[in-house]
Every structure is written in structure tokens, then in C-alpha cells.
CSV table of C-alpha atoms and ligand atoms in Angstrom, one decimal:
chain,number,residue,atom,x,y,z
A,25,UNK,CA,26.4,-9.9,-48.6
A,26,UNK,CA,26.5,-11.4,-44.9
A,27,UNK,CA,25.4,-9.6,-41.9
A,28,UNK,CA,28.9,-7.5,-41.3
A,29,UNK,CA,29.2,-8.4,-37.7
A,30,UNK,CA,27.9,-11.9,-38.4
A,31,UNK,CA,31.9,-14.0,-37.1
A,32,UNK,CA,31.0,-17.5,-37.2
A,33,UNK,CA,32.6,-20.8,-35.7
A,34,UNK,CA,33.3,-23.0,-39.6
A,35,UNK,CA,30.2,-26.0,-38.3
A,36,UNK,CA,27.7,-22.4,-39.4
A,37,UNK,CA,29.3,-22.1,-42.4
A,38,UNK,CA,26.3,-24.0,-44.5
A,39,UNK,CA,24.0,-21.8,-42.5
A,40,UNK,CA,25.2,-18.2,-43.3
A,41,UNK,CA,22.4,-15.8,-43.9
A,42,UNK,CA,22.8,-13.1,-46.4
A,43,UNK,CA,21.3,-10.2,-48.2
A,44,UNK,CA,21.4,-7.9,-51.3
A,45,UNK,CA,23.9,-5.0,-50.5
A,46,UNK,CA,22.4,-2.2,-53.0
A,47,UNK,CA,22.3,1.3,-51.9
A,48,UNK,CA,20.1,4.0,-53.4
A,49,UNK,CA,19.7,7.5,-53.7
A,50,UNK,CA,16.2,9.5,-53.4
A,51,UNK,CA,16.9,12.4,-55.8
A,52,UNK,CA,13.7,14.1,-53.8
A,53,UNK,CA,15.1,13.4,-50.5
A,54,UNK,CA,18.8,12.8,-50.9
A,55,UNK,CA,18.5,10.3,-49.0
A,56,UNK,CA,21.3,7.4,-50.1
A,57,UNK,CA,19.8,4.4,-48.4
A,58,UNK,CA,20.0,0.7,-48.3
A,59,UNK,CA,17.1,-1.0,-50.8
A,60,UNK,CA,17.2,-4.3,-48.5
A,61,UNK,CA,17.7,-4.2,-44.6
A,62,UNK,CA,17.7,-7.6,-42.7
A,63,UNK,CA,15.8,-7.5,-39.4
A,64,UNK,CA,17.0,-5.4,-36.5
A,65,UNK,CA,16.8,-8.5,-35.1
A,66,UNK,CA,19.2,-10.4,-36.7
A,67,UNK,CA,22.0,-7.4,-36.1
A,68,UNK,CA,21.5,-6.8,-32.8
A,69,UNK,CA,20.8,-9.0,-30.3
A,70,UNK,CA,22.1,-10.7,-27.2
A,71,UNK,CA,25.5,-11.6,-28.8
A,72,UNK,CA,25.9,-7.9,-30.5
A,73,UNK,CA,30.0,-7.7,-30.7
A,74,UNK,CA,30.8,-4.1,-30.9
A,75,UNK,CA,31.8,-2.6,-27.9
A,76,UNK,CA,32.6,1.0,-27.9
A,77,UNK,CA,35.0,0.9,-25.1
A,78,UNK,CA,37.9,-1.6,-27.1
A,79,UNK,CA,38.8,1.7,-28.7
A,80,UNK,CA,40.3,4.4,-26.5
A,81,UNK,CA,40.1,7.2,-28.7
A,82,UNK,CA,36.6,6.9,-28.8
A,83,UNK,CA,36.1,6.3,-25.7
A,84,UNK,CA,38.1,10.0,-25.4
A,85,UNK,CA,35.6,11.2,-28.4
A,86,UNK,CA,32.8,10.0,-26.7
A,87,UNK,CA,33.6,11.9,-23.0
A,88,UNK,CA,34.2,14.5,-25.4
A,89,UNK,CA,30.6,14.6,-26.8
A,90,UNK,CA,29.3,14.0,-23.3
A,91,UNK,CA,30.9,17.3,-22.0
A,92,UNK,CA,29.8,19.2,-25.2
A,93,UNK,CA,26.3,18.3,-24.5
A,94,UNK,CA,26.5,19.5,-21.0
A,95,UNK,CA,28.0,23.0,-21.7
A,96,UNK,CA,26.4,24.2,-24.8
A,97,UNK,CA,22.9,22.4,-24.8
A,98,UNK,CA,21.9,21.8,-21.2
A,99,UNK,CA,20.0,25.4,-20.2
A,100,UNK,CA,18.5,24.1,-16.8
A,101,UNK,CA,19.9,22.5,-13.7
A,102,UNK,CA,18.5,19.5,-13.5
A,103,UNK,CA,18.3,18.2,-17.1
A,104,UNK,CA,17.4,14.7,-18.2
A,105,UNK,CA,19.3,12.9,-21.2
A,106,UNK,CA,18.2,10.3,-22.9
A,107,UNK,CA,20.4,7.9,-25.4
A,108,UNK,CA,19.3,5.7,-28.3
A,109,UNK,CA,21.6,2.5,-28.7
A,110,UNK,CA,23.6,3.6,-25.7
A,111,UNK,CA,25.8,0.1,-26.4
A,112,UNK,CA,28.3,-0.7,-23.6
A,113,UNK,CA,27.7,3.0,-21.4
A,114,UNK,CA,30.8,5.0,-22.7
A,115,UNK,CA,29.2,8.3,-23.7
A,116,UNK,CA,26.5,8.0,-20.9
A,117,UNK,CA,29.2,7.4,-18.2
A,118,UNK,CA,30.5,10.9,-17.7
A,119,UNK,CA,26.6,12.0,-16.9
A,120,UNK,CA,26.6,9.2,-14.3
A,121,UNK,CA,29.6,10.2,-13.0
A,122,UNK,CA,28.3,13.8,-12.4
A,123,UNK,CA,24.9,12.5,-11.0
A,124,UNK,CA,23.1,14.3,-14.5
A,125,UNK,CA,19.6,12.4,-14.0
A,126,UNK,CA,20.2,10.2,-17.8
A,127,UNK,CA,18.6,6.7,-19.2
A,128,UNK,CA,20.5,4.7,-22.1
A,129,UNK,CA,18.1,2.7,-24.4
A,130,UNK,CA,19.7,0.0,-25.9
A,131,UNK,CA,18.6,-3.2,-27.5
A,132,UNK,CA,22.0,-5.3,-27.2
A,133,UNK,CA,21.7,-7.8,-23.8
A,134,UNK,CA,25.1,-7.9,-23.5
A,135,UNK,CA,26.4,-4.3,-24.2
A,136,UNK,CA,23.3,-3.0,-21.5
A,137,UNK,CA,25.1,-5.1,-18.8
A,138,UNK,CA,28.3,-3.4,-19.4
A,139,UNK,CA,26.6,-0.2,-19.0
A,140,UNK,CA,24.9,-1.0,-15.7
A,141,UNK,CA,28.4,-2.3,-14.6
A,142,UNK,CA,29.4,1.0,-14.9
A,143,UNK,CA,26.7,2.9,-13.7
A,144,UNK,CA,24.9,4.0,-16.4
A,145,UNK,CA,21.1,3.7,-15.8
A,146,UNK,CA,19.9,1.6,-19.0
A,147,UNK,CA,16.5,0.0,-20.7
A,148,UNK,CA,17.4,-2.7,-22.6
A,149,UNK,CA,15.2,-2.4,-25.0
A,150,UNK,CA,14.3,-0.7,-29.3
A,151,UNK,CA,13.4,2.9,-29.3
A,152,UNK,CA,10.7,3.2,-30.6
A,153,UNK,CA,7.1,4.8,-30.0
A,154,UNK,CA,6.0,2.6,-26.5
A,155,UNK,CA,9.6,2.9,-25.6
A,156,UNK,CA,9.4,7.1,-25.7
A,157,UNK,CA,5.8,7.1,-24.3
A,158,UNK,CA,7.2,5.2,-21.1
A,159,UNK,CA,9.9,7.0,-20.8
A,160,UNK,CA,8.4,10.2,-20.4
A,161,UNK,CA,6.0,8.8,-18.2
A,162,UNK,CA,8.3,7.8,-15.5
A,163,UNK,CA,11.4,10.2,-16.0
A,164,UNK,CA,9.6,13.3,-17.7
A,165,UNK,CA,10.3,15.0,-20.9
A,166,UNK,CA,14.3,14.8,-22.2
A,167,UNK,CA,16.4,17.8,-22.5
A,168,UNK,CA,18.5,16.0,-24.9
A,169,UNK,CA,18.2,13.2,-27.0
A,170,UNK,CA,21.6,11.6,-28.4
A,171,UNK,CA,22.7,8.7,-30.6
A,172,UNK,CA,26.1,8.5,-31.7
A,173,UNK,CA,26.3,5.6,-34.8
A,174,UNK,CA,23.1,4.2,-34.2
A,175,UNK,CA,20.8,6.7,-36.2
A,176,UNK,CA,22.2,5.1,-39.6
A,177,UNK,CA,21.1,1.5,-38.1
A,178,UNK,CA,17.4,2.1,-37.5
A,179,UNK,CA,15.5,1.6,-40.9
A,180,UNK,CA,12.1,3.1,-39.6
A,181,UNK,CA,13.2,6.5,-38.9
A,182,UNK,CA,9.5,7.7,-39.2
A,183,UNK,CA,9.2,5.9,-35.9
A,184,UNK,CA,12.0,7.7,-34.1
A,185,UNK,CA,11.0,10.8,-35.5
A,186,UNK,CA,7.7,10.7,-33.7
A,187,UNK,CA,8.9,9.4,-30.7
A,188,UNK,CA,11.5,11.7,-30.3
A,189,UNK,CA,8.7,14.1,-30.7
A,190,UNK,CA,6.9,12.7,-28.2
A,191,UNK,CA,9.7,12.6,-25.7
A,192,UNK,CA,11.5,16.0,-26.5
A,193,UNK,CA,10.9,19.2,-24.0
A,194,UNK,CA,9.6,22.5,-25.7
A,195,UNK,CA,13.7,23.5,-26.1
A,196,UNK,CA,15.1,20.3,-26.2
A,197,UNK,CA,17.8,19.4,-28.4
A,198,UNK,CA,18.1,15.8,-30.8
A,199,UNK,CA,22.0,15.6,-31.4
A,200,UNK,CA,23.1,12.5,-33.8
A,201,UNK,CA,26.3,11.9,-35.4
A,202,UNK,CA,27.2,9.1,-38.1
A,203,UNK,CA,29.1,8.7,-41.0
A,204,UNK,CA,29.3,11.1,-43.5
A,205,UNK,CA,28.0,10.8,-47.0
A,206,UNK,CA,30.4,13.8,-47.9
A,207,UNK,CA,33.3,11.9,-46.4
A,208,UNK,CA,32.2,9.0,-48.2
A,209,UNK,CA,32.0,10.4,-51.2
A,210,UNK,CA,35.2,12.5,-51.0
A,211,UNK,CA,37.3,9.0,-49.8
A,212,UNK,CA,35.7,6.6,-51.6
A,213,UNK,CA,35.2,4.9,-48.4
A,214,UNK,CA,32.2,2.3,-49.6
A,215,UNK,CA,33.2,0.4,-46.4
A,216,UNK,CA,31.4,2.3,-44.7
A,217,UNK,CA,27.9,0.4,-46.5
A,218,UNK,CA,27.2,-2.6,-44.5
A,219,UNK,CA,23.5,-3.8,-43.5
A,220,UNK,CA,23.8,-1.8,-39.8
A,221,UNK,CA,24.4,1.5,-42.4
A,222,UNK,CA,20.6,1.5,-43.6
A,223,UNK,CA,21.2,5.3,-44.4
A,224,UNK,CA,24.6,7.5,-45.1
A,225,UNK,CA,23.6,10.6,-43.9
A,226,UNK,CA,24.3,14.2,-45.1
A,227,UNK,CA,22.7,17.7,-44.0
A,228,UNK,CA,20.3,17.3,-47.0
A,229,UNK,CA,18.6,14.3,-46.2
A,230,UNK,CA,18.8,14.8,-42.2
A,231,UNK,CA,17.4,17.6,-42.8
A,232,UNK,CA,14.2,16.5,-44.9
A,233,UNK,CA,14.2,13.3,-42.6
A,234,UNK,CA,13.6,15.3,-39.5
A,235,UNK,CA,11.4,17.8,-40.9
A,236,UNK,CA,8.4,15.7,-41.7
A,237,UNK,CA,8.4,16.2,-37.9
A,238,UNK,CA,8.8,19.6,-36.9
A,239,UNK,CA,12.8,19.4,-36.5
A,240,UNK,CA,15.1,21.7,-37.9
A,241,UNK,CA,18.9,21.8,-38.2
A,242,UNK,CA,20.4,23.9,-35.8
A,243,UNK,CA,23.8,23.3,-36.0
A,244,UNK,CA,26.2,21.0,-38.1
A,245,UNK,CA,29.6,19.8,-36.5
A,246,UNK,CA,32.3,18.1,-39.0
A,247,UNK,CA,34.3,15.1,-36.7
A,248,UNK,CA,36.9,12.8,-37.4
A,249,UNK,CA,35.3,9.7,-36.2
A,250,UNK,CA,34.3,6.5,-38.3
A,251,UNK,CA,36.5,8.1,-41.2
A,252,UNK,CA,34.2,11.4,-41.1
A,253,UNK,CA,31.2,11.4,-39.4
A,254,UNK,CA,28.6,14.8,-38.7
A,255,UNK,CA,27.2,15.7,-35.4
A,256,UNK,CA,23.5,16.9,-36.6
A,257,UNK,CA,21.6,18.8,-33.8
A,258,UNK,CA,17.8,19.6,-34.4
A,259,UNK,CA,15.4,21.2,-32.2
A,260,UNK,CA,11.7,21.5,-33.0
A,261,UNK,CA,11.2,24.6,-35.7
A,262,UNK,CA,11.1,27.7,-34.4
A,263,UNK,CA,12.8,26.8,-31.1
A,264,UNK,CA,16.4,27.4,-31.7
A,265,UNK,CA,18.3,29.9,-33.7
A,266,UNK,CA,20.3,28.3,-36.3
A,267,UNK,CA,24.3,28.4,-36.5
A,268,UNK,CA,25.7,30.0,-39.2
A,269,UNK,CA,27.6,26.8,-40.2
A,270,UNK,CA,24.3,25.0,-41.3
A,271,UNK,CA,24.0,27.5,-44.4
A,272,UNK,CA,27.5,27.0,-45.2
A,273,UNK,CA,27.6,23.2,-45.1
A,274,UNK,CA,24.4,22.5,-46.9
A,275,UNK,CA,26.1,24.9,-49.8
A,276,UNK,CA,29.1,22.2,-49.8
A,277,UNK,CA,26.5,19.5,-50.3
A,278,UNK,CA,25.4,21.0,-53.0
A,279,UNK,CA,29.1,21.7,-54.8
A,280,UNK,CA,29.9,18.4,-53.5
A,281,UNK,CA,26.8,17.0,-55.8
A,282,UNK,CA,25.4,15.1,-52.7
A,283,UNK,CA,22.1,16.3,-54.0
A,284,UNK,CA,22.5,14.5,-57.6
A,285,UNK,CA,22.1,10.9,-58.6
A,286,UNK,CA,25.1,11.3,-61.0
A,287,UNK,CA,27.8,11.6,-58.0
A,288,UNK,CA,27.1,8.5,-56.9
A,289,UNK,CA,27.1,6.7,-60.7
A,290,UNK,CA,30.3,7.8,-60.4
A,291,UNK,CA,31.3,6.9,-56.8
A,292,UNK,CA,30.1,2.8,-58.2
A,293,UNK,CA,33.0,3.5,-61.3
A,294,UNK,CA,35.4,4.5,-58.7
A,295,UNK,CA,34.0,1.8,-56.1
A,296,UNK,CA,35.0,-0.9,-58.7
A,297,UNK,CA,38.5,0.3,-59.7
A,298,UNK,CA,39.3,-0.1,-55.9
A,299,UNK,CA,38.3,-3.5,-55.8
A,300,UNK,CA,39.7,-3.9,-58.9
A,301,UNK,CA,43.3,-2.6,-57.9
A,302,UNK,CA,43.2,-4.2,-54.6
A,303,UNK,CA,42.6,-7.6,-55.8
A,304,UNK,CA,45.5,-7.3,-58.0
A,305,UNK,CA,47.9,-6.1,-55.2
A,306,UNK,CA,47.4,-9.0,-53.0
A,307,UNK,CA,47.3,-11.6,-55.7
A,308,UNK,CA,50.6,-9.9,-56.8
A,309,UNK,CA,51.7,-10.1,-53.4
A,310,UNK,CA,50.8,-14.5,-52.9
A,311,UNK,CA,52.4,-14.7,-56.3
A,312,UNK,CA,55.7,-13.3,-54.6
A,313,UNK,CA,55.3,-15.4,-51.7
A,314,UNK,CA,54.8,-12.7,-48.8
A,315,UNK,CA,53.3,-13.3,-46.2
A,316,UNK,CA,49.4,-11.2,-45.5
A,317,UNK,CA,47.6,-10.7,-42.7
A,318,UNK,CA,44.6,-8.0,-42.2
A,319,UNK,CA,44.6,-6.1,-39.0
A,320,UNK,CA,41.4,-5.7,-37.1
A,321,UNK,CA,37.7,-7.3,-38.4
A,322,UNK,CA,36.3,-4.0,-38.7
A,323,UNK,CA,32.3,-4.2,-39.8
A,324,UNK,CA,33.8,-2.7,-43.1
A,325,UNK,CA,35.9,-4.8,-43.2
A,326,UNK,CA,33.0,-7.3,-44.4
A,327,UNK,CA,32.1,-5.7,-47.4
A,328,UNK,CA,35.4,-5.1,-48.6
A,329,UNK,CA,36.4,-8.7,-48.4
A,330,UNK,CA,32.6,-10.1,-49.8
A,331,UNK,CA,32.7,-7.0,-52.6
A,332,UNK,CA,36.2,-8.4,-54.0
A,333,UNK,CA,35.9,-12.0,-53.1
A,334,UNK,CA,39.0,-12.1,-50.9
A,335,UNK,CA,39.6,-15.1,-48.7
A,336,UNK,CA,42.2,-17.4,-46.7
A,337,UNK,CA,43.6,-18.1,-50.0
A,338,UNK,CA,44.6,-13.9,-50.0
A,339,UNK,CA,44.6,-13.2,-46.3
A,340,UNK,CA,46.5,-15.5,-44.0
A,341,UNK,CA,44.0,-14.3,-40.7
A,342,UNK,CA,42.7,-10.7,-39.7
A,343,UNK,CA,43.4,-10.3,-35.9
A,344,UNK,CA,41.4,-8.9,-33.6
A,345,UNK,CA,41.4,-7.3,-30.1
A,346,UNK,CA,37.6,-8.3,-29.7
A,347,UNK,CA,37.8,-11.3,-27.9
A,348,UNK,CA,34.5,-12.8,-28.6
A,349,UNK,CA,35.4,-12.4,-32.3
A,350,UNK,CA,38.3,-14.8,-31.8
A,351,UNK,CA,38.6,-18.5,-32.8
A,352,UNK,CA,35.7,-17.3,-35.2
A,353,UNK,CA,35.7,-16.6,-38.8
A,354,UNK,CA,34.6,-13.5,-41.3
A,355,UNK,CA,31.1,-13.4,-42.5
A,356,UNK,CA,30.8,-14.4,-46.0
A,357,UNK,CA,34.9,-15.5,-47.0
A,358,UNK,CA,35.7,-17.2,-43.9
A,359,UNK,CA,39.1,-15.5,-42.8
A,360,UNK,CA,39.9,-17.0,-39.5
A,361,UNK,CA,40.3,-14.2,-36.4
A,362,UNK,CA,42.7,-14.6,-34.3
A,363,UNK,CA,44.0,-12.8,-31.3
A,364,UNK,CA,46.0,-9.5,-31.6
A,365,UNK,CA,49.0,-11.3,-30.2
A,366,UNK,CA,49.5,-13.1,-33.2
A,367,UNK,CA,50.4,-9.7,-34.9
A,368,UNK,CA,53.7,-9.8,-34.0
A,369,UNK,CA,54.8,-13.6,-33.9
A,370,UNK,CA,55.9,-13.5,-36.1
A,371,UNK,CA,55.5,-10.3,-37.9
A,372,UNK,CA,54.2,-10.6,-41.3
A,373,UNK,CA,55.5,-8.8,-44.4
A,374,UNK,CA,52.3,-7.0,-45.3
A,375,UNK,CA,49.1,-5.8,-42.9
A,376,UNK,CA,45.9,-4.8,-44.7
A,377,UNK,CA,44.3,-2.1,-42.3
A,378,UNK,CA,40.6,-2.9,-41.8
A,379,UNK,CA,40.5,-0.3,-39.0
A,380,UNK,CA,41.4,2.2,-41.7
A,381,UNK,CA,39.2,4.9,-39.8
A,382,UNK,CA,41.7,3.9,-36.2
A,383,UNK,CA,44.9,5.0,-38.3
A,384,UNK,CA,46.7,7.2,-36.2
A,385,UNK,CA,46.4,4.7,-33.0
A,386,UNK,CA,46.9,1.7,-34.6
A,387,UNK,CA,50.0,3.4,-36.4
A,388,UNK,CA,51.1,4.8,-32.7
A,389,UNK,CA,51.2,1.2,-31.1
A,390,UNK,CA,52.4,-0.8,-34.1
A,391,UNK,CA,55.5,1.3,-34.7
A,392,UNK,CA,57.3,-1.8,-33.9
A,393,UNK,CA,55.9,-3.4,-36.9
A,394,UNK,CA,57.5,-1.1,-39.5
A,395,UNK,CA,60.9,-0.3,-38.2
A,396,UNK,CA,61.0,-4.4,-38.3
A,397,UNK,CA,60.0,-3.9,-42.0
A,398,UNK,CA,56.2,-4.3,-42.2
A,399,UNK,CA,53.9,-2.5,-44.9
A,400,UNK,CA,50.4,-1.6,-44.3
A,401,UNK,CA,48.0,-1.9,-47.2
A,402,UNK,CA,45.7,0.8,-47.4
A,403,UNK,CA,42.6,1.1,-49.7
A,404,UNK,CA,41.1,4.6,-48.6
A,405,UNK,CA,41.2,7.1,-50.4
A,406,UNK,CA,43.3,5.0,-53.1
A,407,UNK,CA,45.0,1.5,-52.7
A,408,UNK,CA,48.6,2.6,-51.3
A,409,UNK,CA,51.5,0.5,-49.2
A,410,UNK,CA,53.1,2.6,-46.7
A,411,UNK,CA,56.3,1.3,-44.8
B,523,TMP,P1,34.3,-1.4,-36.2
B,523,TMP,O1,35.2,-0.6,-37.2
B,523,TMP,O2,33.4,-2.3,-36.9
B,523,TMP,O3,33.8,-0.4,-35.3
B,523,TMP,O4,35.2,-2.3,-35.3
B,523,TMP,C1,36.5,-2.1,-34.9
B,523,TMP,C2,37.1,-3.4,-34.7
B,523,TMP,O5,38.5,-3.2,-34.8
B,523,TMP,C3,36.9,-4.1,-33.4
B,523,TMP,O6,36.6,-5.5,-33.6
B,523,TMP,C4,38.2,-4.0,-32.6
B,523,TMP,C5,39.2,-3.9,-33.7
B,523,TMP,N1,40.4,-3.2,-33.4
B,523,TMP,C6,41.6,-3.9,-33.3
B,523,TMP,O7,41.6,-5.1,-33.4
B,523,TMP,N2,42.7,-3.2,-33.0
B,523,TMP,C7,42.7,-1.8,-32.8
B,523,TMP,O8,43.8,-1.3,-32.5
B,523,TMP,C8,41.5,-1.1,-32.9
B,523,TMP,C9,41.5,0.4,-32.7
B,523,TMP,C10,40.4,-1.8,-33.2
């Protein structure tokens, strides 16, 4: 498999790096986790291409989150927040705006000077360890230390556990939220395994992650984001009351099976009739000449295409309203990317939805599409064409 976010001009082509794709699951720590993981390095850098403010709704989700924080979690005046892989600013922005005393830590060159451009205080830069022990140093200990889809991506999380040890105040609170392994699981969504996912997180393993450093779970929160994602919220043991909902989800793990190797032998079965059935449709689809195009280079997107083997031959282009990502081609098959614009001129007969997880705002804005006669092509939960 390529790096997911890895678009390349075709003269890199003979140069594409890639790695074994293989998840695993620790039956002690139900952990489902990538066996390989390239180098942080190599996913993000100065040229990282995921910007959080292309999409609106999260943008939305992510003031959201912010004003959550803020009501439920911040018990003093003055509090200080802290974000890991704070990426261009959005979540971080509505503290700035309210003068909430915050710092955004993120290792992205690019992203960090969008941040700054709106505001947001921000240290380019890993966390890790040094980065913790400075920042309490010069700012103090955090009230609140948040990640939103950046957890998943850190393979050491030893390393954060300690440092957010090290950074957290007595009655802090460390509030994550990433994709879901039971969403996963239920959907049949193995998009959502790509080398930034080192870890699909559930209660279970968040739990027994945290706890080798005096965390607990102190409240669980279901969302709709990234196709299903959890908010986890820890605070040291002893220091919080737990809500009632963390009992109740960690029983749904179990029913789920989320704590048994033999769910996810049968989540690969179901993984490969996917493939299998998608394959089919679009070859069906060339064979009777229509015309395909995918709709937005999603990350997932990646290991869908690399998973089935699906190229130009299947998929005319995959547009894109990234515009660094445009004039470039997909990692690994080589799609070219092209510019949203090209959606619509002219319209082609079928869209494969890459941004599976942006359905209802994609479906708002393109209604154009189907009253002209356009299918989308969806392959979550099941391979389906909807008019
Ligand atoms: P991600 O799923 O890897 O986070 O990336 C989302 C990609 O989808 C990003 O490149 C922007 C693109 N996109 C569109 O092209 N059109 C859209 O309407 C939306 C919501 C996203």
C-alpha cells in the first residue's frame, strides 16, 4: 500500500514508496492496530495536504467540540488548553477568539501557518515527552488536552501517555475522538485503515491504552464524524466521577465482539466480498460504456482503490476541492485529480463517493447532478447505486 495522502506528479511514479497494510488485533488489549507504520515523517511534514477547514461541517463539528470543552470541562477561570496535531487552527480558533489562554502543537509546516493566520497560538512541532515538559514550563499545567483524528496517527502512544501525564493538572481532562472500531465494524468501512490509522480505537483498548498511566474513562460520546468516530475523555484515576454511559458502551463492545479475534476474521470475509462486488460493478459499468468518475481523493479513498486494484482504466479522474492535490495523481493506481469544476462539465453518468463519510453535504450541493441523471456509487455499508 502507498502512503494514503502520498498525490504525486506521474515523473515520481518510479519512485513511490510503500508499505505492508495488515492490521492486527491484541486479544489482551483489544487493541486492532497496524503491524507496519511508515515514519511519522514520511506522513506528515511540510507538504501535509489535509486541511480541516475545506470541509464546513467539520469545521461546524469542530466549534462544536470547542464550545463543549468550554462548558462541561473547564472548572476555573482562567484555564489553559492544549492541542495535539492542531492541523490548520479550526478547533483551537473559537478559544482564540474568546481570549481562552490555549497552544496547538502540530508537526505540519504548512497547516501551523494557517493556524497562526488565524490566531491560534501554535508550536510547530511532535508531541511528545520534551515537547510536554516545555510546555508546562512556560504556559503551566493544561486544563485540557484535546486531539481530534490525530490520536489514531501517533504509533508511540506510550510516549503521549506520559507526556500527557506530565502536562495534565490534578483535575484535568484528556478528550480524543477518532474513528470508531464499532462503526467500522458495523459498516464494513475498511477505508477507514490507511498508514495515518496506526490504531482503530474502541472503549476497550482506549481504555487499557490509557491506564498503564493512571487515566480512566470518564465519559464516552458516540459522533457522526469520519463515518463514526468516539469522543473518549480520561482524567487521572480517582479524579473524576465516571458517566454512566461508559458502563453501557463498554457492554456494547462486548455484544459487538470488539473484544474477540473472530469478529474481525469475519470483518476480512466481508472486507473481500466488497472488493469483490465493487470491482465487478465498475467493470460492468466500462463494459457498457458509461462514463466514471470518483468524487473527492479522500485518504480512504487510497486503500480502496490499491485493495481492489482500480485505476484510470476504471475511473476516468477523482476530483478534488484540495487544490494542492490537483494536476496530481492517486498514490499507488495513479487516478489523475482534477479540480471540482470538472464535476459537472460535463456530468458524468456514474460518481463513486470517496467522501462516503461527507454524504449528506456532498449530496446537498450536488443535487444538480442527479436530477440531470447521475448515480453515485456507494460501497459503505454494501455496494449500492443511488440516483
Ligand atoms: P479525507 O476524507 O481524507 O479527510 O479528505 C477529504 C477530501 O475530500 C479532501 O481532499 C477534500 C475532499 N472533498 C471534496 O473534494 N469535496 C467535498 O465536498 C468534500 C466534503 C471533501
Amino acid at each position: 500500500m502507498p502512503i494514503a495522502n502520498a498525490f504525486l506528479p506521474a515523473d515520481q511514479f518510479d519512485r513511490e514508496s510503500r508499505f505492508e497494510l495488515a492490521p492486527a488485533f491484541c486479544s489482551a488489549c483489544c487493541m486492532l492496530q497496524l503491524v507496519e507504520q511508515p515514519s511519522p515523517e514520511a506522513m506528515f511534514h511540510d507538504h501535509y495536504m489535509f486541511f480541516t477547514r475545506t470541509s464546513r461541517r467539520m469545521v461546524e463539528h469542530f466549534t462544536g467540540y470547542a464550545e463543549w470543552l468550554a462548558e462541561k470541562w473547564f472548572d476555573h477561570p482562567d484555564p489553559f488548553v492544549v492541542e495535539i496535531g492542531s492541523n490548520d487552527g479550526a478547533l483551537l480558533e473559537t478559544f482564540a477568539r474568546r481570549n481562552i489562554h490555549h497552544l496547538g502543537v502540530e508537526p505540519s509546516a504548512n497547516t501551523t501557518e494557517v493556524a497562526r493566520r488565524h490566531g491560534v497560538q501554535t508550536l510547530t512541532a511532535f508531541f511528545n515527552e520534551p515537547t510536554a515538559a516545555r510546555i508546562r514550563a512556560e504556559h503551566g499545567p493544561a486544563d485540557a488536552i484535546v486531539a481530534a483524528n490525530v490520536m489514531c496517527h501517533i504509533p508511540d502512544l506510550n510516549e503521549v501517555g506520559r507526556a500527557a501525564a506530565h502536562l495534565l493538572a490534578p483535575h484535568g481532562v484528556l478528550v480524543f475522538e477518532d474513528p470508531y472500531l464499532g462503526d467500522m465494524i458495523a459498516k464494513g468501512s475498511y477505508d477507514q485503515l490507511y498508514d495515518e490509522h496506526v490504531y482503530i480505537f474502541s472503549a476497550h483498548s482506549v481504555a487499557a491504552a490509557f491506564g498503564r498511566h493512571d487515566f480512566e474513562l470518564v465519559d464516552l460520546l458516540p459522533q457522526e464524524t469520519h463515518g463514526g468516530s468516539m469522543r473518549y475523555v480520561l482524567a487521572r484515576k480517582g479524579a473524576r466521577r465516571a458517566a454512566a454511559a461508559v458502563t453501557s458502551i463498554l457492554a456494547r463492545e462486548r455484544s459487538a465482539g470488539l473484544d474477540r479475534p473472530e469478529t474481525f476474521e469475519a470483518f476480512r470475509i466481508r472486507c473481500e466480498r466488497q472488493r469483490d462486488e465493487l470491482v465487478s460493478l465498475l467493470g460492468r459499468l466500462k463494459s457498457e460504456g458509461k462514463r466514471v468518475v470518483g468524487y473527492a481523493a479522500t485518504s480512504k479513498s487510497t486503500t480502496v482503490l490499491n485493495y481492489s486494484g482500480i485505476g484510470p482504466d476504471l475511473i476516468e479522474f477523482i476530483t478534488d476541492t484540495t487544490a494542492d492535490k490537483q494536476g496530481l495523481y492517486s498514490p499507488g493506481v495513479h487516478i489523475p485529480i482534477v479540480p471540482a469544476e470538472r464535476f459537472s462539465a460535463p456530468y458524468p453518468d456514474y460518481a463513486v463517493l470517496f467522501a462516503w463519510n461527507h454524504q449528506a453535504e456532498i449530496f446537498a450541493k450536488e443535487r444538480e447532478y442527479v436530477a440531470r441523471g447521475g448515480k453515485w456509487v456507494l460501497f459503505v455499508p454494501e455496494i449500492s447505486v443511488v440516483g
